[in-house]
PDB file of C-alpha atoms in Angstrom:
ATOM      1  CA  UNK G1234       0.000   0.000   0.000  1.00  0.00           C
ATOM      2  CA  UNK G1235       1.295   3.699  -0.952  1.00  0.00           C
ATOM      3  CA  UNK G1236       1.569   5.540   1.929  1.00  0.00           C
ATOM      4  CA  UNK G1237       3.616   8.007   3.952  1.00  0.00           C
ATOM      5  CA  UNK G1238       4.348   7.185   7.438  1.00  0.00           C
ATOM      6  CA  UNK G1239       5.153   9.545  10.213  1.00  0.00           C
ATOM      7  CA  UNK G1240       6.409   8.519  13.958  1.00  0.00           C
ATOM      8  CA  UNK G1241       5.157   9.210  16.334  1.00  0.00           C
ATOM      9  CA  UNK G1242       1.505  10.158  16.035  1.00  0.00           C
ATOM     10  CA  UNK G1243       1.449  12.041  19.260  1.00  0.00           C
ATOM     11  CA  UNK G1244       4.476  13.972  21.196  1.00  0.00           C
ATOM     12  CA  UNK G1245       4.595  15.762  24.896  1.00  0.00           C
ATOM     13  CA  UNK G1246       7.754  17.140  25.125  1.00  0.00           C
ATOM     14  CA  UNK G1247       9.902  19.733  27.176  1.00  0.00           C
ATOM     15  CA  UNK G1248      11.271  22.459  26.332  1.00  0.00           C
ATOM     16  CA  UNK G1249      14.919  22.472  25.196  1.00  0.00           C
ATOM     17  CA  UNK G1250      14.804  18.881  24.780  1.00  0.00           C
ATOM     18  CA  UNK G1251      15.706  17.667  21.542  1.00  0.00           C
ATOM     19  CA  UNK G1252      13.582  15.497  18.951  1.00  0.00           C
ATOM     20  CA  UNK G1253      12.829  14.007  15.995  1.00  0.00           C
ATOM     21  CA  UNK G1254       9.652  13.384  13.934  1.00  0.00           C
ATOM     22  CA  UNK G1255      10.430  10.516  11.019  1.00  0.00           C
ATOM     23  CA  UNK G1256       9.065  10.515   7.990  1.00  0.00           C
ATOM     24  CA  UNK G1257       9.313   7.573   5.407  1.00  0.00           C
ATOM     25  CA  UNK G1258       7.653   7.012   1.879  1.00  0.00           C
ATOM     26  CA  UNK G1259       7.154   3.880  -0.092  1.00  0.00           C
ATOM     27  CA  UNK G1260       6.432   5.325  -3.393  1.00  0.00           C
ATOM     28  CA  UNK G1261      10.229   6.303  -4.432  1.00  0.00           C
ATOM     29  CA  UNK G1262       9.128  10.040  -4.849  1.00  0.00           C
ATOM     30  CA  UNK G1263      11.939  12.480  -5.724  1.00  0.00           C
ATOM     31  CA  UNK G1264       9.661  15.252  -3.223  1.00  0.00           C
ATOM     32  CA  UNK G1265       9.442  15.122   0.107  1.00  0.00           C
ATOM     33  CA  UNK G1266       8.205  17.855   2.552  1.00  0.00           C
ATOM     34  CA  UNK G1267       7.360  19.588   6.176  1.00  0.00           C
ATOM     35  CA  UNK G1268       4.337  21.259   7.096  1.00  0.00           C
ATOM     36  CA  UNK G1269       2.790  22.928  10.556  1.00  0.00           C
ATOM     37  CA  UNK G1270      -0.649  23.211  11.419  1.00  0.00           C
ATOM     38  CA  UNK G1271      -1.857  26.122  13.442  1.00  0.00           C
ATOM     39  CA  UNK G1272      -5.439  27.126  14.321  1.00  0.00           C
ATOM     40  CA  UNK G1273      -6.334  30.256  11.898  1.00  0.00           C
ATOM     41  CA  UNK G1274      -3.340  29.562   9.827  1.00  0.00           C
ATOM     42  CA  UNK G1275      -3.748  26.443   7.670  1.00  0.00           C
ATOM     43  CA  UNK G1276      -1.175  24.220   6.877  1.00  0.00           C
ATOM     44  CA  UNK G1277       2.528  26.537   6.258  1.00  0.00           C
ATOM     45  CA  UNK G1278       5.789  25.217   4.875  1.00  0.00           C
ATOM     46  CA  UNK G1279       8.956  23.747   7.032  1.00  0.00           C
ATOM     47  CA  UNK G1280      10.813  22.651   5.105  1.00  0.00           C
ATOM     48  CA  UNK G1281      10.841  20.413   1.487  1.00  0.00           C
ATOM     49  CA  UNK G1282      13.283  18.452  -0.560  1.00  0.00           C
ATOM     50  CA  UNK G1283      13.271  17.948  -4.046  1.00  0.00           C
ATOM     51  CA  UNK G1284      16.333  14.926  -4.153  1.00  0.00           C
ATOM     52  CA  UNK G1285      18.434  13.016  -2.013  1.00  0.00           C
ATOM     53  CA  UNK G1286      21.351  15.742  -0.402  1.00  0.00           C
ATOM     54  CA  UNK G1287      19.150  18.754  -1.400  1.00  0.00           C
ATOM     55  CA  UNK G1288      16.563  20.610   0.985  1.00  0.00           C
ATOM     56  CA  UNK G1289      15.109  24.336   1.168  1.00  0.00           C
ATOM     57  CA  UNK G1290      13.657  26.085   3.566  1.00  0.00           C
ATOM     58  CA  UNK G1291       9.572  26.913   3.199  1.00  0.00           C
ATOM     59  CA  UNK G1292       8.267  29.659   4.889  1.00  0.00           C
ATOM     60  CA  UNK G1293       9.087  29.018   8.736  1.00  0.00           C
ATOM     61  CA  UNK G1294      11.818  26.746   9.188  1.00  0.00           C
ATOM     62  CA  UNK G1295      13.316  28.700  11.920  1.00  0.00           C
ATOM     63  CA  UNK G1296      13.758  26.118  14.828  1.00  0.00           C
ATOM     64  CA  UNK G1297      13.939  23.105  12.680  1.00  0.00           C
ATOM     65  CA  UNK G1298      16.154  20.726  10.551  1.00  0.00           C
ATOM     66  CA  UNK G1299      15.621  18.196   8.247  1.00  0.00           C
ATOM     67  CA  UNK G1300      18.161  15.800   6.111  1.00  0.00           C
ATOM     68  CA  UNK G1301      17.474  13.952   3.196  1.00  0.00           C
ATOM     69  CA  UNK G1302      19.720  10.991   3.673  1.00  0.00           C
ATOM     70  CA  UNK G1303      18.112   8.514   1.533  1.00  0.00           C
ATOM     71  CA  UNK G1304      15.096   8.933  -1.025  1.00  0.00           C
ATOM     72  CA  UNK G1305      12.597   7.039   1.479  1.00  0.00           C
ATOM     73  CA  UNK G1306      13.507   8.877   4.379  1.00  0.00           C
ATOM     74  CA  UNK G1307      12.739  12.933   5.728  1.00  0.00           C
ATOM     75  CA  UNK G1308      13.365  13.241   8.832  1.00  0.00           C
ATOM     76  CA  UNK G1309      12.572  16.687  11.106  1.00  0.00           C
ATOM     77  CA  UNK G1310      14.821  17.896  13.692  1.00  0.00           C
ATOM     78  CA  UNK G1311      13.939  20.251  16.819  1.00  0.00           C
ATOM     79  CA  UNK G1312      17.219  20.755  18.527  1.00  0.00           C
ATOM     80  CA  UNK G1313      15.525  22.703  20.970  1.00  0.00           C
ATOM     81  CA  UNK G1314      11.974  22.888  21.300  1.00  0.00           C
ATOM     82  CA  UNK G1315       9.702  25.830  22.756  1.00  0.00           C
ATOM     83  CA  UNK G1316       6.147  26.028  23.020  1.00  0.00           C
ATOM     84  CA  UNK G1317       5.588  28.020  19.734  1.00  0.00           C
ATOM     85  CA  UNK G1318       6.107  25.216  18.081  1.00  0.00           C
ATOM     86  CA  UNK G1319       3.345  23.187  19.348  1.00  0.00           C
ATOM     87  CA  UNK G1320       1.975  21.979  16.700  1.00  0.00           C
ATOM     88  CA  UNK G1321       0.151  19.585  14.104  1.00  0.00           C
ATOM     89  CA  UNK G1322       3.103  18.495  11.962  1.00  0.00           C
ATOM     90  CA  UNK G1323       2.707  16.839   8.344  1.00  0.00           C
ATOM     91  CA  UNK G1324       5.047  15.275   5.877  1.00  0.00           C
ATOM     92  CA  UNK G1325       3.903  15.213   2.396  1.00  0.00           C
ATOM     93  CA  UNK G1326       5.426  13.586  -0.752  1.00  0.00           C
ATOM     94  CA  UNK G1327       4.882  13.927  -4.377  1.00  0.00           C
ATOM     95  CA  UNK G1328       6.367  12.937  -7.907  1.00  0.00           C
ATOM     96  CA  UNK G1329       4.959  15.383 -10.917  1.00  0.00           C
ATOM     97  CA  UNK G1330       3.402  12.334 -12.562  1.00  0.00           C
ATOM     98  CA  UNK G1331       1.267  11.662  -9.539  1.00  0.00           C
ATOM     99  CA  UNK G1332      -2.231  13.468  -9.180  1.00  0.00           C
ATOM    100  CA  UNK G1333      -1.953  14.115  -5.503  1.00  0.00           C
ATOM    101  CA  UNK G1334       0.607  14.986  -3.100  1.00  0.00           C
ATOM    102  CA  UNK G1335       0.622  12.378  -0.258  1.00  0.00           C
ATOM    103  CA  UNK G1336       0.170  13.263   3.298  1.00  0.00           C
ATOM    104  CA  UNK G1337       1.150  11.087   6.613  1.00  0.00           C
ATOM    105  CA  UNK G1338      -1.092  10.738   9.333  1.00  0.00           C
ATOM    106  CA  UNK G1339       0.497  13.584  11.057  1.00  0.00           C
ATOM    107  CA  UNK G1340       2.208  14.399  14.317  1.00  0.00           C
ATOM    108  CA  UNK G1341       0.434  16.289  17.201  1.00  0.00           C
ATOM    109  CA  UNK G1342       3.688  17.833  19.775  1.00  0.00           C
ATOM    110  CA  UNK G1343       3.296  19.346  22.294  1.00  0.00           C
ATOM    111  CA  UNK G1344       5.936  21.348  23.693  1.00  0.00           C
ATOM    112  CA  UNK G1345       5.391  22.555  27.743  1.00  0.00           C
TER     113      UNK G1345
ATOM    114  CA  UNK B1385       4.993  34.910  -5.007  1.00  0.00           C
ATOM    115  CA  UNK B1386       2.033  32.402  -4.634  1.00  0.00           C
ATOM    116  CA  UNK B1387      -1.420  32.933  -2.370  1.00  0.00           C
ATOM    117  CA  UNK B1388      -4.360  31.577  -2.039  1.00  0.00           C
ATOM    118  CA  UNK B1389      -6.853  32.835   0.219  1.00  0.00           C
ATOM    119  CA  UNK B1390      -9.988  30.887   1.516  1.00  0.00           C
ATOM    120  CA  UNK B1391     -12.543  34.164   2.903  1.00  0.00           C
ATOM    121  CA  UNK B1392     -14.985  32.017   4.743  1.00  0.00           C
ATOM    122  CA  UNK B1393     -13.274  31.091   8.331  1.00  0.00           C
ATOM    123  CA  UNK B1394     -16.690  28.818   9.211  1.00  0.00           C
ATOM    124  CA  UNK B1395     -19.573  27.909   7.439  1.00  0.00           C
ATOM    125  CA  UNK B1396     -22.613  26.501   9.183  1.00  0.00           C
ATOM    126  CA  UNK B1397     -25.340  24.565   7.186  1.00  0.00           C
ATOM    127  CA  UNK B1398     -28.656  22.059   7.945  1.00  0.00           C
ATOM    128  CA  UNK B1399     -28.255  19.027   6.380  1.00  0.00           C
ATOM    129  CA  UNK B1400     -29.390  18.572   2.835  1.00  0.00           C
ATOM    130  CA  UNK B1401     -28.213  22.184   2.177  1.00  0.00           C
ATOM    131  CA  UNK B1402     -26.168  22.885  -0.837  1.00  0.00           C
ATOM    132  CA  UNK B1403     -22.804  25.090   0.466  1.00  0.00           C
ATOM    133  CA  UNK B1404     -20.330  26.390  -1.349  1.00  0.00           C
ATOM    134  CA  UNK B1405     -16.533  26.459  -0.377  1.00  0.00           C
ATOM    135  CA  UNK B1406     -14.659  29.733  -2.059  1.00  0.00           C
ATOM    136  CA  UNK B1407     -11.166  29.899  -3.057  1.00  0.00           C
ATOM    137  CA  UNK B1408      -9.226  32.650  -4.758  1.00  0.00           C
ATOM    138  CA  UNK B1409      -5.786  31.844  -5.825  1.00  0.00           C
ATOM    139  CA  UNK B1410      -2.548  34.274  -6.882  1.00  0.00           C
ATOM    140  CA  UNK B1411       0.325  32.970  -9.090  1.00  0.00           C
ATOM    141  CA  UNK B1412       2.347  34.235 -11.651  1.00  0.00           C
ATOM    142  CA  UNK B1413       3.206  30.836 -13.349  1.00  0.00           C
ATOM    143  CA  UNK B1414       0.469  29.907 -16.266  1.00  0.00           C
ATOM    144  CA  UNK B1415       0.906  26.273 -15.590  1.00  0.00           C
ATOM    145  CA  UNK B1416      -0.445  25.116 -11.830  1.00  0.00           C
ATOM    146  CA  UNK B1417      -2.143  22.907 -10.115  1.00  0.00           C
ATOM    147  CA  UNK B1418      -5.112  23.252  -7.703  1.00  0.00           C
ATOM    148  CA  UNK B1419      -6.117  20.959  -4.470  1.00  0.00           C
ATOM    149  CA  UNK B1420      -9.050  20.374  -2.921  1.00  0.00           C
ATOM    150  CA  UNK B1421      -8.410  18.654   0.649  1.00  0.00           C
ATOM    151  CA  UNK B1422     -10.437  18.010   3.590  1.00  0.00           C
ATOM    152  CA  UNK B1423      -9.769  17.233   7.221  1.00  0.00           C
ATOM    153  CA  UNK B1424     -12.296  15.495   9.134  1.00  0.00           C
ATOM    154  CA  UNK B1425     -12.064  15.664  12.806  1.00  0.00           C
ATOM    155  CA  UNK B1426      -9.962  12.874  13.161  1.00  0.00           C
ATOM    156  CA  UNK B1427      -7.341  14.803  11.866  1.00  0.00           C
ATOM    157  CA  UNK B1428      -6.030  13.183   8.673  1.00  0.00           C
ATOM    158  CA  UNK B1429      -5.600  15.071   5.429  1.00  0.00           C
ATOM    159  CA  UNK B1430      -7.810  13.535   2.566  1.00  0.00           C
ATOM    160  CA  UNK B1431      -7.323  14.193  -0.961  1.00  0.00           C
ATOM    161  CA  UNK B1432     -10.525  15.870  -2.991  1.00  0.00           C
ATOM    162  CA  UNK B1433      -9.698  17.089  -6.600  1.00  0.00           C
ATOM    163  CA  UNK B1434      -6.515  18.047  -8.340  1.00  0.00           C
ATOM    164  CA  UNK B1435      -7.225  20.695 -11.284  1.00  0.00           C
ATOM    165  CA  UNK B1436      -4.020  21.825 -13.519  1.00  0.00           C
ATOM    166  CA  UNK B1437      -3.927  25.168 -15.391  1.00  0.00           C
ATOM    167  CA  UNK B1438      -5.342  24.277 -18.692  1.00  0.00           C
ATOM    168  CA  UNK B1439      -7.794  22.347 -18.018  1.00  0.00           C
ATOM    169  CA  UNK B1440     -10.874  24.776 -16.774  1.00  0.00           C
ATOM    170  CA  UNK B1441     -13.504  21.867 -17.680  1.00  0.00           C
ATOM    171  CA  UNK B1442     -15.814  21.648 -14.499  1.00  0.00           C
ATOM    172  CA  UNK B1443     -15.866  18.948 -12.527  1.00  0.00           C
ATOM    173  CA  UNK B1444     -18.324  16.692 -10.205  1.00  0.00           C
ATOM    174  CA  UNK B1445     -18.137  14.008  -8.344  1.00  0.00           C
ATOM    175  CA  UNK B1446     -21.154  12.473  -6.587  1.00  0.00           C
ATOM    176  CA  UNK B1447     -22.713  14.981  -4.334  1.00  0.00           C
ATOM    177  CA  UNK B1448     -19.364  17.076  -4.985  1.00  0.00           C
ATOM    178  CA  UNK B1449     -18.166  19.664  -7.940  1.00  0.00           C
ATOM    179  CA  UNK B1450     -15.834  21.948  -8.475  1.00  0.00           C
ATOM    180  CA  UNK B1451     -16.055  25.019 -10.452  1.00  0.00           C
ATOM    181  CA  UNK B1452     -12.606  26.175 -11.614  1.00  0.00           C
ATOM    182  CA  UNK B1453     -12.701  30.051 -13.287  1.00  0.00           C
ATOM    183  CA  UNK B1454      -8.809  31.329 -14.486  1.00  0.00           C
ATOM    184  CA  UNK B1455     -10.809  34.693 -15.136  1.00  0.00           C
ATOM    185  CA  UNK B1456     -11.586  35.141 -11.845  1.00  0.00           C
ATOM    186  CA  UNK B1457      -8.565  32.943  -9.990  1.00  0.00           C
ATOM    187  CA  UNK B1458     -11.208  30.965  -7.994  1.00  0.00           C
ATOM    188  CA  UNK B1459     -11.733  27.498  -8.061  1.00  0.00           C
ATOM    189  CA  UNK B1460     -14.634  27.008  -6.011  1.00  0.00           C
ATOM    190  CA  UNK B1461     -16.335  24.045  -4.003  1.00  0.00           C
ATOM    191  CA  UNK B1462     -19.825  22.831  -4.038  1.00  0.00           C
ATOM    192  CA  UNK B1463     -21.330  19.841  -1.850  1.00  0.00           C
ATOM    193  CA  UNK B1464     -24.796  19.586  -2.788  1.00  0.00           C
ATOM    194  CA  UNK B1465     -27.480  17.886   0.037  1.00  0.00           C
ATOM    195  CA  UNK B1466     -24.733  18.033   2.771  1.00  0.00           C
ATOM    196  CA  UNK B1467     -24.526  15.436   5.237  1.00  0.00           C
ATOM    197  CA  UNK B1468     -23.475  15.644   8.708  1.00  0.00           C
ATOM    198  CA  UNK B1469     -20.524  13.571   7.667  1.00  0.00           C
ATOM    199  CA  UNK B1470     -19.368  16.335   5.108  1.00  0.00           C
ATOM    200  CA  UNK B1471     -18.208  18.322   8.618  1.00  0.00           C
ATOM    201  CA  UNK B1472     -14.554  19.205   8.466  1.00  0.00           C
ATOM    202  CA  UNK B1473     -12.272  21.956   8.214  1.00  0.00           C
ATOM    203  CA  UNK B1474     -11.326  22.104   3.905  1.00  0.00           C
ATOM    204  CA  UNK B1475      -8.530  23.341   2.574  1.00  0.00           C
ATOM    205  CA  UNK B1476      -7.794  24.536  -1.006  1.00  0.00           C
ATOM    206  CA  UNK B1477      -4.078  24.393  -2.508  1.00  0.00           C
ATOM    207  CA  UNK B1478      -1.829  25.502  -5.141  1.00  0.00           C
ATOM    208  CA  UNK B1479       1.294  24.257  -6.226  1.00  0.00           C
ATOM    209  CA  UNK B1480       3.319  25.762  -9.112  1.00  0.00           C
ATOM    210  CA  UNK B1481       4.215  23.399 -12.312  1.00  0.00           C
ATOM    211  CA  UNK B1482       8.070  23.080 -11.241  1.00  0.00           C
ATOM    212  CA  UNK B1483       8.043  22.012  -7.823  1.00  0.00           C
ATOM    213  CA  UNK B1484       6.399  19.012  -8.610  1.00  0.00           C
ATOM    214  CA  UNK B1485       4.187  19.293  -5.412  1.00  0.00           C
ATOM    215  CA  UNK B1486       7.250  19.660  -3.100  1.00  0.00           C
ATOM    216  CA  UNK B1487       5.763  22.934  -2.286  1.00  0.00           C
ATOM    217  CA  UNK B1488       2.018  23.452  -1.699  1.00  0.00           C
ATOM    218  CA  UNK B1489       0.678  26.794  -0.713  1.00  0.00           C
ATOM    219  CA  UNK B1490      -2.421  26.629   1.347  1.00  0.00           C
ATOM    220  CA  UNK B1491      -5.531  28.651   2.125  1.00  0.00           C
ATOM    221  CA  UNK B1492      -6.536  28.884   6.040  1.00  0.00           C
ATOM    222  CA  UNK B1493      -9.112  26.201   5.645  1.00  0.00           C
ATOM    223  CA  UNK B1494     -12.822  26.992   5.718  1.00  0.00           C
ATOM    224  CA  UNK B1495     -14.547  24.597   8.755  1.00  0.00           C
ATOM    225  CA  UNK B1496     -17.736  23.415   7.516  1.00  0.00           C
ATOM    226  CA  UNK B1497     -20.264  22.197   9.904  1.00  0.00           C
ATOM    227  CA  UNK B1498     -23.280  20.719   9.156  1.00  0.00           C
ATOM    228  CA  UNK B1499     -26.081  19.821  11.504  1.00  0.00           C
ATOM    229  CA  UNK B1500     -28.949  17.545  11.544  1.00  0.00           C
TER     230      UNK B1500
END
């Protein structure tokens, strides 16, 4: 089954301590990418990759990382987490000969 | 730089009404792609429509359609006889030709809920 898998579902966290939201894809897309969820604000951009080695930043990656290791894999790094970035995190993945752009489950932290 | 802007925050219906979902998009690129997705409460993201540039044919779907107007930048949401299971926050997209979806702009997401 196609499908984009994100770990873990749910987060409580502290502040300052650091963690990591995995992402993996079974559909060998070239795109992979980060979105946050915030009430009033729909879904904004992290972070996205376009190839193995290669990433840009969307529209608020301040306080994040990401690598792109592997094809499969798009992982998302808080080094140091504050409560502004409690969240409802998505990855998404896409190849331009696909109709839709794939979404995990998604990842609810919680940073107190 | 791309936008797309969703006006209605919350939309409130009795079942069976027909509601309309608006979306008004900004791009400079002629070739793009349109979403439609929706989020029940559960929290998921579920996949609607995609519409690309060129092709402004209309489009429906069982109790859904989508009416798709370059002239206007909108490409607007209909659910005719709503259920109660049509409640959910929906969100309309854009993504420009070359990013090959890696980068979707989204509206804020319209919550529609519908009552019995």
């Amino acid at each position: 089954e196609a499908q984009v898998t994100q770990n873990p579902r749910y987060l409580i966290t502290v502040t300052g301590k650091k963690l990591t939201v995995t992402c993996s894809q079974n559909m060998n897309h070239e795109y992979m990418s980060w979105y946050r969820q915030d009430p009033g604000l729909g879904l904004r951009q992290i972070y996205y990759s376009m190839n193995v080695e290669v990433t840009d930043k969307g529209d608020v990656p301040e306080g994040y990382k990401v690598s792109r290791k592997e094809k499969r894999n798009f992982p998302l790094i808080l080094e140091s987490p504050s409560p502004n970035q409690t969240s409802l995190y998505f990855c998404a993945s896409g190849d331009r000969g696909n109709t839709e752009a794939f979404f995990g489950q998604g990842t609810r932290l919680t940073v107190v | 730089a791309q936008k797309v802007t969703q006006a209605q925050t919350e939309i409130s219906v009795v079942e069976k009404e027909d509601v309309t979902l608006d979306c008004v998009y900004e791009t400079r690129d002629t070739t793009y792609y349109l979403f439609w997705y929706k989020q029940p409460p559960s929290g998921e993201l579920v996949f609607l429509i995609r519409r690309n540039s060129f092709d402004e044919q209309n489009e429906i779907s069982g109790r859904y359609s989508w009416n798709f107007q370059k002239s206007t930048s909108s490409f607007n949401f209909t659910i005719t006889a709503s259920q109660v299971v049509d409640s959910a926050v929906y969100f309309c997209a854009l993504s420009e030709d070359n990013s090959g979806y890696s980068t979707l702009t989204f509206g804020k997401g319209t919550m529609l809920l519908v009552s019995p």
